[in-house]
Coordinates of C-alpha atoms and ligand atoms in Angstrom, one line a residue:
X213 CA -25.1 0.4 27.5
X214 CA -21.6 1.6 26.6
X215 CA -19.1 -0.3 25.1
X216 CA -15.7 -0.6 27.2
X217 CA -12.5 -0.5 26.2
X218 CA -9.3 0.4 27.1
X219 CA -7.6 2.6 24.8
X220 CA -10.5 4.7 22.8
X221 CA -8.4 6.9 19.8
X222 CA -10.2 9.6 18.1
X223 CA -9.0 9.9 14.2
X224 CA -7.9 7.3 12.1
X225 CA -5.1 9.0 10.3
X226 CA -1.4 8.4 10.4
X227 CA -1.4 9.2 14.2
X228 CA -4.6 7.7 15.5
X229 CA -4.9 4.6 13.5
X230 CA -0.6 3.6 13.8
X231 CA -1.5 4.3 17.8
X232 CA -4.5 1.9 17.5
X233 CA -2.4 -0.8 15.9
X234 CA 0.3 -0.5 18.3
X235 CA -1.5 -0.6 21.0
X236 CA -3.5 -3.3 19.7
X237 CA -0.2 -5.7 19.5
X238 CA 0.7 -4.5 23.3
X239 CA -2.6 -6.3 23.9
X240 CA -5.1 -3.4 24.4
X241 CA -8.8 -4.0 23.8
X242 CA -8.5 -1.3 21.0
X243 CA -11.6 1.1 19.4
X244 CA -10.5 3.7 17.0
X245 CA -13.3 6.0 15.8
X246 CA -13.0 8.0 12.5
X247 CA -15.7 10.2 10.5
X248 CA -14.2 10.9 7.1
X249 CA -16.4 9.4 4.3
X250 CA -16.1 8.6 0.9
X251 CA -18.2 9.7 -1.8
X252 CA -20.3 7.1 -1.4
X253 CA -20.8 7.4 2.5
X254 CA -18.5 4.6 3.7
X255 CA -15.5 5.1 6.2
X256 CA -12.2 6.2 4.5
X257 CA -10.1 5.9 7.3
X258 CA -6.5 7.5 6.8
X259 CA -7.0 10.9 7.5
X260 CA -5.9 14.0 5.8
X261 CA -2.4 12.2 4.4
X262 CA -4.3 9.3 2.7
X263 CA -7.8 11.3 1.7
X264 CA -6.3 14.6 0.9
X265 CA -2.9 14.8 1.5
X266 CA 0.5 12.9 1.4
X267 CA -0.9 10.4 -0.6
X268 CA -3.3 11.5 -3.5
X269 CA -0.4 14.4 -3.8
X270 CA 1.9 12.1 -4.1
X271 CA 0.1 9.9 -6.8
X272 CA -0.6 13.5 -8.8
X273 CA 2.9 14.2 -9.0
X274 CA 3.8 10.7 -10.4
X275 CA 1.3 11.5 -13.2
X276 CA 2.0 15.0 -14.4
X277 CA 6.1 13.8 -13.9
X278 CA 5.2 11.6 -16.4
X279 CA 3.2 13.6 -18.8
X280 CA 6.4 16.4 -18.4
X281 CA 9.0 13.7 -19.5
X282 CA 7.3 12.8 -22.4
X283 CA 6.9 16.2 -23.6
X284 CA 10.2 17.3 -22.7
X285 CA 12.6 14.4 -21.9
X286 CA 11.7 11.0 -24.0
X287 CA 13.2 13.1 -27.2
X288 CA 16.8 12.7 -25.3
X289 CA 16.4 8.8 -24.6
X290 CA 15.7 8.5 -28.8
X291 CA 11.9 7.9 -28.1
X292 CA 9.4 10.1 -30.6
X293 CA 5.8 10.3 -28.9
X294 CA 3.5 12.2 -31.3
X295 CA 1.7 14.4 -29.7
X296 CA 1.1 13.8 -26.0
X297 CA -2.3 13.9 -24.6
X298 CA -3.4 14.2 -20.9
X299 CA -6.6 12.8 -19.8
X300 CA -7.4 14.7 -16.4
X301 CA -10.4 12.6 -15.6
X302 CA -8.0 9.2 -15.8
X303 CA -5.6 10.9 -14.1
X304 CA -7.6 12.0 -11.1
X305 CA -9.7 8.4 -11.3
X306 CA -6.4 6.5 -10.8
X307 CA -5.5 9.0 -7.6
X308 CA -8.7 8.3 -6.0
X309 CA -8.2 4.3 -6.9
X310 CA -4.8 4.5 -4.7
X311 CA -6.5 6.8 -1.7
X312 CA -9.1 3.3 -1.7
X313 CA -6.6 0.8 -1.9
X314 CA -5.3 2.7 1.5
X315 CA -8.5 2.9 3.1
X316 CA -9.1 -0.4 2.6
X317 CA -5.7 -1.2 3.7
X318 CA -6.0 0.3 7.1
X319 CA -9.7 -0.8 7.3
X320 CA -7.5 -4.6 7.1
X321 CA -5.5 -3.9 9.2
X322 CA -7.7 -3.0 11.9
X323 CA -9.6 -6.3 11.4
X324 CA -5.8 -8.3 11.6
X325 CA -4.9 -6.7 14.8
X326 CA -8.4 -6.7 16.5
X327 CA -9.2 -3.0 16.4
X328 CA -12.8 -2.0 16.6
X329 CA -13.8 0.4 13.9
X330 CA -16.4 2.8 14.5
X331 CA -17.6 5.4 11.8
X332 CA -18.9 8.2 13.0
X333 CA -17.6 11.6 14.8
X334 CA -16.3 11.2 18.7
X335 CA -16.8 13.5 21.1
X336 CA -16.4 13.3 24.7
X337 CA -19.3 13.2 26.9
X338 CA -17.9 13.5 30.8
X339 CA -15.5 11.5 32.7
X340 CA -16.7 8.8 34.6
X341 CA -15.5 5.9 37.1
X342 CA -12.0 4.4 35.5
X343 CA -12.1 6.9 32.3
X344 CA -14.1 9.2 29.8
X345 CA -17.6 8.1 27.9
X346 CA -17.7 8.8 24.5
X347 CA -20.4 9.4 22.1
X348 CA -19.6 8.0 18.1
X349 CA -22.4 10.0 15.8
X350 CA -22.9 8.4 12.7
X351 CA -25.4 6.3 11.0
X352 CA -25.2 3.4 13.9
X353 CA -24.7 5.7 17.0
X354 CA -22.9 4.1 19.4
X355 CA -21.9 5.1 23.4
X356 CA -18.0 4.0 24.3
X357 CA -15.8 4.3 27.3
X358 CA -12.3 4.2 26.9
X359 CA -9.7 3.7 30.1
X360 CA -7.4 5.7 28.3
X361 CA -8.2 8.1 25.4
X362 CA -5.6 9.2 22.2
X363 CA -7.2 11.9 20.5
X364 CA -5.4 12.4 17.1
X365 CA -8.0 14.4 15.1
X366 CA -5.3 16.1 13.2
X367 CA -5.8 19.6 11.1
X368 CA -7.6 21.5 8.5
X369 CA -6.6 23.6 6.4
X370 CA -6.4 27.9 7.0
X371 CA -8.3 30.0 4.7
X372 CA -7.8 33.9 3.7
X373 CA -9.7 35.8 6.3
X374 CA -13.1 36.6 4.7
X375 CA -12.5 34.4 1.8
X376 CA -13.8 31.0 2.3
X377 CA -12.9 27.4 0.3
X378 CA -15.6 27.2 -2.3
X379 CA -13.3 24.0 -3.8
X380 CA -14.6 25.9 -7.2
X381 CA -12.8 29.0 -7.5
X382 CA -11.2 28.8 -4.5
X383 CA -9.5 26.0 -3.5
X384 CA -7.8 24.3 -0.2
X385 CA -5.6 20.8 -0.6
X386 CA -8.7 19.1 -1.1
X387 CA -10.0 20.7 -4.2
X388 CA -6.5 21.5 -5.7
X389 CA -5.9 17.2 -5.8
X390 CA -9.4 16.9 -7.7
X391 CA -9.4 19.4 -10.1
X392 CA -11.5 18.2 -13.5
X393 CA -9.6 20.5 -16.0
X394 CA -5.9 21.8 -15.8
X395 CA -7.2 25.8 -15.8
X396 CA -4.9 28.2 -17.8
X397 CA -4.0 30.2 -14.9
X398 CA -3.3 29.2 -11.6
X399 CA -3.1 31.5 -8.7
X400 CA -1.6 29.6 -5.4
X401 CA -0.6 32.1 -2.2
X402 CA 1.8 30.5 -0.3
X403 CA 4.9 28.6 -1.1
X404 CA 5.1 25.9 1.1
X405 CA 5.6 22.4 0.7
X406 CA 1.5 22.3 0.0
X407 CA 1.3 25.3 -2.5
X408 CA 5.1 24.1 -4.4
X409 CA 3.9 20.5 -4.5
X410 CA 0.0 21.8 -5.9
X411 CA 1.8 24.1 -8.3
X412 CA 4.6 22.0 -10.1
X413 CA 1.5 19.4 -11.1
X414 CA -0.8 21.8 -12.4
X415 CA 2.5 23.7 -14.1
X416 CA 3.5 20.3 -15.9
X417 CA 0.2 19.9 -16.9
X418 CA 0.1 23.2 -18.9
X419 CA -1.3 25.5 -16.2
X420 CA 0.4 29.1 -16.3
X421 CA 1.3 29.3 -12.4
X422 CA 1.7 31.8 -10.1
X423 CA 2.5 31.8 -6.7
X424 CA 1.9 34.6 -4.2
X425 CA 4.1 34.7 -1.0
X426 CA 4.4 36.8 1.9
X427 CA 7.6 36.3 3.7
X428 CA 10.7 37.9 2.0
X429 CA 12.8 34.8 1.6
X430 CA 11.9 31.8 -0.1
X431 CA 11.7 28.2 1.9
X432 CA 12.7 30.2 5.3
X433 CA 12.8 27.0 7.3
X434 CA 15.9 25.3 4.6
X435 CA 18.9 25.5 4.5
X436 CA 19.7 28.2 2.5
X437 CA 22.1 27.3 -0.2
X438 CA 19.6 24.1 -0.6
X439 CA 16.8 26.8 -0.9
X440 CA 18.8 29.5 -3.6
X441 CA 19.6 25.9 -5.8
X442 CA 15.8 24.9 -5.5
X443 CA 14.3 28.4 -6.7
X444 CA 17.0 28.6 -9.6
X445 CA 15.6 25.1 -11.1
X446 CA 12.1 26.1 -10.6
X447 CA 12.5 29.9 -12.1
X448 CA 13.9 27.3 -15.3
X449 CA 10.4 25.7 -14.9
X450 CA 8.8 28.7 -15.0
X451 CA 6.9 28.5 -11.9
X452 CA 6.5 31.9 -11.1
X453 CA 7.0 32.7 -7.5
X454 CA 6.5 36.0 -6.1
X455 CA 8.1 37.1 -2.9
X456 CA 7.5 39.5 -0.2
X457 CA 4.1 40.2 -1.4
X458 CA 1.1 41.5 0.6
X459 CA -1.9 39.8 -0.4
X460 CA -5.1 42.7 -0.2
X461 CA -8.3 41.7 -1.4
X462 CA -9.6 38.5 -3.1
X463 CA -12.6 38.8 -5.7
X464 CA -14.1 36.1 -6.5
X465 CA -17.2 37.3 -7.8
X466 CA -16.3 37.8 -11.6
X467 CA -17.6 35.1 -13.5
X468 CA -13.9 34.2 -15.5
X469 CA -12.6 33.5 -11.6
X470 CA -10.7 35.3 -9.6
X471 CA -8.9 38.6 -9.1
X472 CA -6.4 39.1 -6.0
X473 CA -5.0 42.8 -5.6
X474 CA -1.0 42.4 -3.8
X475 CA 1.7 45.1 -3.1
X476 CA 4.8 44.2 -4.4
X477 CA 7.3 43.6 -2.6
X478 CA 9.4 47.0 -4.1
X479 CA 5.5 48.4 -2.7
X480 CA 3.5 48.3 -5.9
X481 CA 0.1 47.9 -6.5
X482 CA -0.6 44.9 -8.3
X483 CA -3.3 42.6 -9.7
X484 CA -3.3 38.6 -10.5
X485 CA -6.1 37.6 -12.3
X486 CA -6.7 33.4 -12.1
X487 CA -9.4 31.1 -13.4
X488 CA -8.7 29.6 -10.0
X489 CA -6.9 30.1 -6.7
X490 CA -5.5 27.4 -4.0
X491 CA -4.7 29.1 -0.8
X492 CA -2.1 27.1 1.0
X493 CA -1.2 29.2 3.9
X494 CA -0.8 26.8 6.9
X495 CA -3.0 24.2 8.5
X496 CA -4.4 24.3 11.9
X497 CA -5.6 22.7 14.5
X498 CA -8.9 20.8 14.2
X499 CA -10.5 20.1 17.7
X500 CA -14.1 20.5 16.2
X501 CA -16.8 18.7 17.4
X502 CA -14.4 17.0 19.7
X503 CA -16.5 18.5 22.9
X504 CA -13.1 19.2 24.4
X505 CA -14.9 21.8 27.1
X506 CA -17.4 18.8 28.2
X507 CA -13.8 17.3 29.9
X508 CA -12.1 20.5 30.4
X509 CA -8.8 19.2 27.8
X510 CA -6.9 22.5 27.6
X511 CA -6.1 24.0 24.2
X512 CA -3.7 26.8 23.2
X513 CA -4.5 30.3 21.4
X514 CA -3.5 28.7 18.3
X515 CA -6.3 26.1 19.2
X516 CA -4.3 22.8 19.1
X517 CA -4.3 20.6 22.4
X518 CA -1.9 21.3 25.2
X519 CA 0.5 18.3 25.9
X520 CA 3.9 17.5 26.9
X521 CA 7.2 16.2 25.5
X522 CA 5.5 12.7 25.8
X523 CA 1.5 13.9 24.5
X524 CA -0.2 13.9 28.2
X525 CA -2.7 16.4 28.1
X526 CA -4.1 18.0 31.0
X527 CA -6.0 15.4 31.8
X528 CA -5.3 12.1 33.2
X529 CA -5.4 9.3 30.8
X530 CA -6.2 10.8 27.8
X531 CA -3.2 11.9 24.9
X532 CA -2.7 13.7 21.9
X533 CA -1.3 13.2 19.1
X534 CA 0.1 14.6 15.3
X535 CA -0.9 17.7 13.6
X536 CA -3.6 18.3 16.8
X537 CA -0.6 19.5 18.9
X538 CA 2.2 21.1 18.8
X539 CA 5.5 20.2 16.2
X540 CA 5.5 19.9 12.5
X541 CA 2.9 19.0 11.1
X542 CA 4.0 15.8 9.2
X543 CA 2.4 12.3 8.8
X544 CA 5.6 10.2 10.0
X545 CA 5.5 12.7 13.1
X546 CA 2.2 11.9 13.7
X547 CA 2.9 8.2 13.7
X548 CA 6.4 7.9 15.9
X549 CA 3.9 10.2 18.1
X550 CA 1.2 7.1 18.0
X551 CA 3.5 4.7 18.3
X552 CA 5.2 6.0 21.3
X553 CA 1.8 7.1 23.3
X554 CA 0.7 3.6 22.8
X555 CA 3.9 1.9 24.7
X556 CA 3.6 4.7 27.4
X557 CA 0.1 3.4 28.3
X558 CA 1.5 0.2 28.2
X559 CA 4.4 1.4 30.8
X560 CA 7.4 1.1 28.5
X561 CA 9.4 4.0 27.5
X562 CA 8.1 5.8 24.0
X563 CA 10.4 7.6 22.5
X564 CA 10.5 10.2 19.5
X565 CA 13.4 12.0 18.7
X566 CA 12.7 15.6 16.9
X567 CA 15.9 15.9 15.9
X568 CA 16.4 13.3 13.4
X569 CA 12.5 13.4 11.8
X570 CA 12.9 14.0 8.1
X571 CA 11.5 16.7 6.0
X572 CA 10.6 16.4 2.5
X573 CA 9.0 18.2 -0.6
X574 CA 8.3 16.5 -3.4
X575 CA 8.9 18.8 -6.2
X576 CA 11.2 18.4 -9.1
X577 CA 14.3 18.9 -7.9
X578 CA 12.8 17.0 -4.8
X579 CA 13.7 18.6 -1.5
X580 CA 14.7 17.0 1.9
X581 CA 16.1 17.7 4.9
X582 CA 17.0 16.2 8.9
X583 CA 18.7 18.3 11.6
X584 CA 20.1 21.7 11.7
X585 CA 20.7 24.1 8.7
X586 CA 23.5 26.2 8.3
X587 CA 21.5 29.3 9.0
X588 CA 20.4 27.8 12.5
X589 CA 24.1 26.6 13.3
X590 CA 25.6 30.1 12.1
X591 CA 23.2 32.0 14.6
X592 CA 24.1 29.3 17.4
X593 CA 27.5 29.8 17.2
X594 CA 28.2 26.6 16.7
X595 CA 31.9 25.6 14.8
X596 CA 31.0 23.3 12.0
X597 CA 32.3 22.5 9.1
X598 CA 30.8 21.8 5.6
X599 CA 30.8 19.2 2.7
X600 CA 28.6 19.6 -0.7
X601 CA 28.7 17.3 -3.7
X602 CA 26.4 18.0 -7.2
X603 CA 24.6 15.2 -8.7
X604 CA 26.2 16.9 -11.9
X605 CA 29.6 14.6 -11.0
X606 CA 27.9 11.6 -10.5
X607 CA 27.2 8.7 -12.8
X608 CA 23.8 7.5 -12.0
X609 CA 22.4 11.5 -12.0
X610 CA 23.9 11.6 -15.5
X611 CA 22.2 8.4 -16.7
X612 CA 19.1 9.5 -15.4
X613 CA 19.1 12.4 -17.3
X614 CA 19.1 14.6 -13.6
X615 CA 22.0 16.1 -12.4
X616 CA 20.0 19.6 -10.6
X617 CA 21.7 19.8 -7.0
X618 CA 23.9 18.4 -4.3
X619 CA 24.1 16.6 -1.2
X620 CA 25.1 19.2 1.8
X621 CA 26.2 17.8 4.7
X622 CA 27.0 20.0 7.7
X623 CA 29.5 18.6 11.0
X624 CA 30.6 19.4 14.0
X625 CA 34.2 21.1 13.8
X626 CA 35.7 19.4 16.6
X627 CA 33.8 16.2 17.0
X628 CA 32.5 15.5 13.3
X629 CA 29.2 14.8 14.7
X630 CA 26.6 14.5 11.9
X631 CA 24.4 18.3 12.6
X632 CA 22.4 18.1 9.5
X633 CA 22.4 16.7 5.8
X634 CA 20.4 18.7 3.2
X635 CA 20.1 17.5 -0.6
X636 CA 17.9 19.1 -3.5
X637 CA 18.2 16.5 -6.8
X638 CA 16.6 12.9 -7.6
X639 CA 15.5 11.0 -5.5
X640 CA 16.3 13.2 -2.5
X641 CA 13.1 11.6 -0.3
X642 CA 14.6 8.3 -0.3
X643 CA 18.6 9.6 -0.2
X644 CA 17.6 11.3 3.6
X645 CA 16.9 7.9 5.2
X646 CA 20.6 7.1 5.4
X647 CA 21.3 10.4 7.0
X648 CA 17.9 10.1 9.1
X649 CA 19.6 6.4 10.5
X650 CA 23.5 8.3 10.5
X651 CA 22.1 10.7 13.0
X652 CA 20.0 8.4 15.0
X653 CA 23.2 6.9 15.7
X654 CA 25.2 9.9 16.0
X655 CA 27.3 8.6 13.1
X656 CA 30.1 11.3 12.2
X657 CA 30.6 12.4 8.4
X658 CA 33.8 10.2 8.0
X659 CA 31.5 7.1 9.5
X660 CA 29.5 7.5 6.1
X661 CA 32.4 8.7 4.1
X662 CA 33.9 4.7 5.0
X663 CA 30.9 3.3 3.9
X664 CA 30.8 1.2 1.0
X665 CA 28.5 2.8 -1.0
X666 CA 27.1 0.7 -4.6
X667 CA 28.1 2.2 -7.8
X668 CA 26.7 3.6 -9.8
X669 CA 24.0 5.1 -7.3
X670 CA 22.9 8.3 -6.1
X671 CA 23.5 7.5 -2.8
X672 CA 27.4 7.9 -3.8
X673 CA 26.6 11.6 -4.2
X674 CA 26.1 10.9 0.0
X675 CA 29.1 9.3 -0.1
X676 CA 31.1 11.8 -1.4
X677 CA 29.3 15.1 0.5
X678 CA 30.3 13.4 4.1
X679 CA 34.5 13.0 1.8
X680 CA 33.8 16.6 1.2
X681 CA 33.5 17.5 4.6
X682 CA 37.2 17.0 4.8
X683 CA 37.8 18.1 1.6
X684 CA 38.5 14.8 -0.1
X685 CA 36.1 14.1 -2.7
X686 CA 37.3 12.0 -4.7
X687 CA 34.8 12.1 -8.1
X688 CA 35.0 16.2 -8.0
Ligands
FAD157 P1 -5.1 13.7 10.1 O1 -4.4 12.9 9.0 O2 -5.7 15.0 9.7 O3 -6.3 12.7 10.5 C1 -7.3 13.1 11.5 C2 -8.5 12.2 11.3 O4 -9.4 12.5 12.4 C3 -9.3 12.5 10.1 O5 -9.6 11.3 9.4 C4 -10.6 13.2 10.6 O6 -11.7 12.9 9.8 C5 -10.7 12.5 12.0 N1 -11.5 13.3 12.9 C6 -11.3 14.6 13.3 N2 -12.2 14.9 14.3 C7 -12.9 13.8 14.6 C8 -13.9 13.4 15.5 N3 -14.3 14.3 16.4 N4 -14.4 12.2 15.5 C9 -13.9 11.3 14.6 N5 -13.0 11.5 13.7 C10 -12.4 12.8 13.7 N6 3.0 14.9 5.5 C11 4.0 14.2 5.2 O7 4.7 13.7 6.2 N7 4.4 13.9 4.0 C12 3.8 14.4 2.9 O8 4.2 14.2 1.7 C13 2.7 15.2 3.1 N8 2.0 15.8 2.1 C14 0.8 16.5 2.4 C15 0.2 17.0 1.3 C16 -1.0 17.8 1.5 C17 -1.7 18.4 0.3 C18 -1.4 18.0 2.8 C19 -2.7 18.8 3.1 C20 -0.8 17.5 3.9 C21 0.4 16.7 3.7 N9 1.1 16.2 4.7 C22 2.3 15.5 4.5 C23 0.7 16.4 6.2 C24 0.0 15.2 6.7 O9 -1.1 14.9 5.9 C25 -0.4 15.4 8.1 O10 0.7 15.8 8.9 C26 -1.0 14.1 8.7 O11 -2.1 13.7 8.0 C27 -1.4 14.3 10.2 O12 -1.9 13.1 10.7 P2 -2.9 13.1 11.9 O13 -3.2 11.7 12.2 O14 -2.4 14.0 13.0 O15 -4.2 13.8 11.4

C-alpha cells in the first residue's frame, strides 16, 4: 500500500531538502527521498554542495590557505615555523568529518520539522487519482504518492567525450576533493569556478598546476577589469593558465598518468604531460533514473527539465528545481528556487529575484559578483557611471597582510541606481552580501556611500567604491 503524502521531493540537496523544510513549516505532510550514500551505505543527504561540492571545497581551501601562510606569510607577522609539513590524509579526514556534521545536520532537521526521509532512488511510476506514485529503491523499498511532486535531482558533472572519470587518473569534483597525495603535476581543463577553486588547493599544496582552457578570454562571465586584476595575482601564484587552447586527445594509458595533446592558441602543437587530470568543463543535468518518460515531464536538448519563471513543469503538480533546470547552477539558487516552489503550492506568492543572486569563487584573491558587468552594460547601451576603490588604501587590508584588488561598483548615470558591484580581495564572499541587500532594495551608490560603515573594516573599501562613483573618495 503506498504511502501518501502531499508534497513528495526528489533529492535532498540544497534545493530539494530547503523545499522540504519549507514546506514542512507551511504544514505539508512532507517525504523527501534522497539516494546518495556514504562510504559506509548510510544516507548523506545534502547533495552535490555538501557531498562533493560547495562544502568539502570549501573546507579544502581553508586547509591548504593555511599550510600557504605558514610557508609564505607567518615570516611577516615575526612567527618562525621550522619546516612545515602537510599531512593529506588529516587533511582530507577533517573535510569528510565536516561533509558528516552536514549530513547529519540536515538528517535533524528533517526529524525537527516532520519530514519523512526515505533513502533510496525515486522514480516516477504513473500518475494516478489526486497525483503521481512513486517508487523509492533502496534497501527498504518503499511505494509513495505525492499530491504535488518537487523534483530537485540536481547535476553531474561533464566528462571529455571519449574520456571517462576514472577518479584515478582522471578526475571530476569528486575525486579532485579526495585526493590521497598532492601529485607533482596537475593537469585541470577548464577554468571555472570548479577547475580555479580545485587548482589553487592542490597549487598551495606543492602541486605544479596547469590549467587548460578553451575560450580566448579568461572568466568570460566577470566583469572584466575584476577578471584582468584576478589573473595578474594568480600568474604571481604561479598557477599556470592557458588560454584559447584546443584540447585534442587525452592518453591515459601510460602508466606515469596522463598525456593531453592541445593547439595553442598562436595554433601550435602542444603536449601536457600530468600524473593526473581534473576535467572541470561544466555540469549537466541529471534526470537519471528519474523515469521522467513513465509521466511524460518534458526535458530540453541540454537534458535538464522544462519549467517556467516560477519551476512548473509541464505537468500539473509536479516542480523543478536547482541545477536540474535552467539558471546558474549555484546552491543558494537552488534553495530561493525551493523555498519559493514550496509557498506557491501553499498559494502564496514565491519569489526569486535573478538579478540580485550572488556569485562567488573562492580563490585567493576571492572573487564575487551580483548584477550587471560593465561589459553587459557597455553592449546594452546603458549610461552608467563607475566607482573603484583598492584594498591597497585601506587599513584593515593592510593589517591583514591582503591588499590584492578593489571594490567596483557600477550605477546608473541618471538615476544612480545600484547596476552591479564586483570586488576581487579578502573577504570578497562575505563583502557582496551588502551589495546583494543594496540591490534588493534598489539602494543607489550614494545610499551606501552615507552609510556608516565600522572602521577599520573591509567593508569601508565598499564604502568608499559607492564615494567613488562620484568621484569623492575620501581615503584615495
Ligand atoms: P544537488 O546538490 O546535485 O542534489 C541533488 C540530489 O538529488 C543528490 O543528493 C542526488 O543524489 C539526488 N538524486 C538525484 N536523482 C535522484 C533520484 N532519482 N532519487 C533520489 N535521489 C536522487 N555552488 C555554490 O553556490 N557555491 C559554491 O561554493 C559551490 N561550490 C561548488 C564546488 C564544486 C566542486 C561543485 C561540483 C559544485 C559547487 N557548487 C557551488 C554548485 C552546487 O553544488 C550546486 O549548484 C548545488 O548542489 C545544486 O543543488 P541541487 O539541490 O539542485 O542539486
Amino acid at each position: 500500500m503506498a504511502q501518501a503524502f502531499d508534497v513528495v521531493v526528489i533529492g535532498a540537496g540544497p534545493g530539494g531538502y530547503i523545499a522540504a523544510i519549507r514546506a514542512a513549516q507551511l504544514g505539508f505532510k512532507v517525504a523527501c527521498i534522497d539516494e546518495w550514500k556514504n562510504t559506509a551505505g548510510g544516507p548523506a543527504p545534502g547533495g552535490t554542495c555538501t557531498n562533493v561540492g560547495c562544502i568539502p571545497s570549501k573546507a579544502l581551501l581553508q586547509s591548504s590557505e593555511h599550510f600557504e601562510h605558514a610557508q609564505h606569510h607567518f615570516a611577516d607577522h615575526g612567527i618562525s615555523t621550522g619546516i612545515v609539513k602537510m599531512d593529506v590524509a588529516k587533511m582530507i579526514a577533517r573535510k569528510d568529518a565536516i561533509v558528516k556534521q552536514n549530513n547529519d545536520g540536515i538528517l535533524y532537521l528533517f526529524k525537527k520539522n516532520k519530514v519523512t526521509f526515505f533513502h533510496g532512488r525515486g522514480s516516477f511510476l504513473k500518475a494516478v487519482d489526486g497525483g503521481y506514485e512513486i517508487a523509492v529503491a533502496g534497501d527498504k523499498p518503499e511505494m509513495l504518492v505525492g499530491r504535488q511532486v518537487v523534483v530537485a535531482t540536481g547535476s553531474i558533472a561533464r566528462a571529455l567525450p571519449g574520456v571517462p572519470f576514472d577518479e584515478d587518473k582522471v578526475l571530476s569534483n569528486d575525486g579532485a576533493l579526495r585526493m590521497g597525495a598532492v601529485p607533482k603535476k596537475l593537469a585541470i581543463i577548464g577554468s571555472g569556478v570548479i577547475g580555479l577553486e580545485m587548482g589553487s588547493v592542490w597549487r598551495r599544496l606543492g602541486a605544479e598546476v596547469t590549467i587548460l582552457e578553451g575560450m580566448p578570454t579568461f572568466l568570460p562571465a566577470v566583469d572584466e577589469q575584476i577578471a584582468k586584476e584576478a589573473k595578474k595575482a594568480f600568474d604571481k601564484q604561479g598557477l599556470k593558465i592557458e588560454l584559447g587552447v584546443k584540447v585534442g586527445e587525452v592518453k591515459t594509458g601510460n602508466k606515469k598518468g596522463v598525456s593531453i595533446a592541445y593547439t595553442t592558441a598562436a595554433g601550435e602543437a602542444a603536449t601536457l604531460d600530468a600524473d593526473r587530470l581534473i576535467v572541470s568543463i561544466g555540469r549537466v543535468p541529471n534526470t537519471d533514473g528519474l523515469n521522467a518518460q513513465a509521466v511524460g515531464l518534458q526535458l530540453d536538448e541540454r537534458g535538464a527539465i522544462v519549467v517556467d519563471d516560477q519551476c512548473r513543469t509541464n505537468l500539473p503538480g509536479v516542480w523543478a528545481v536547482g541545477d536540474v533546470v535552467r539558471g546558474p547552477m549555484l546552491a543558494h539558487k537552488a534553495e530561493e528556487e525551493g523555498v519559493a516552489v514550496a509557498e506557491r503550492i501553499a498559494g502564496q506568492h514565491g519569489h526569486v529575484n535573478f538579478n540580485t543572486i550572488p556569485w562567488v569563487i573562492y580563490t585567493s584573491p576571492e572573487i564575487a559578483w551580483v548584477g550587471q558587468t560593465e561589459q553587459q552594460l557597455k553592449a546594452a547601451g546603458r549610461a552608467y557611471k563607475a566607482g573603484t576603490f583598492p584594498f591597497l588604501a585601506n587599513g584593515r587590508a593592510r593589517a591583514l597582510g591582503d591588499t590584492t584588488g578593489m571594490v567596483k561598483f557600477l550605477a546608473d548615470a541618471a538615476t544612480d541606481e545600484i547596476l552591479g558591484v564586483h570586488i576581487v580581495g579578502p573577504m570578497a564572499s562575505e563583502l557582496i552580501a551588502e551589495a546583494v541587500v543594496a540591490m534588493e532594495f534598489r539602494a543607489s551608490a550614494e545610499d551606501i556611500a552615507r552609510i556608516c560603515h565600522a572602521h577599520p573594516s573591509l567593508s569601508e573599501a565598499t564604502k568608499e567604491a559607492a564615494l567613488a562613483v562620484d568621484k569623492r573618495t575620501l581615503n584615495f
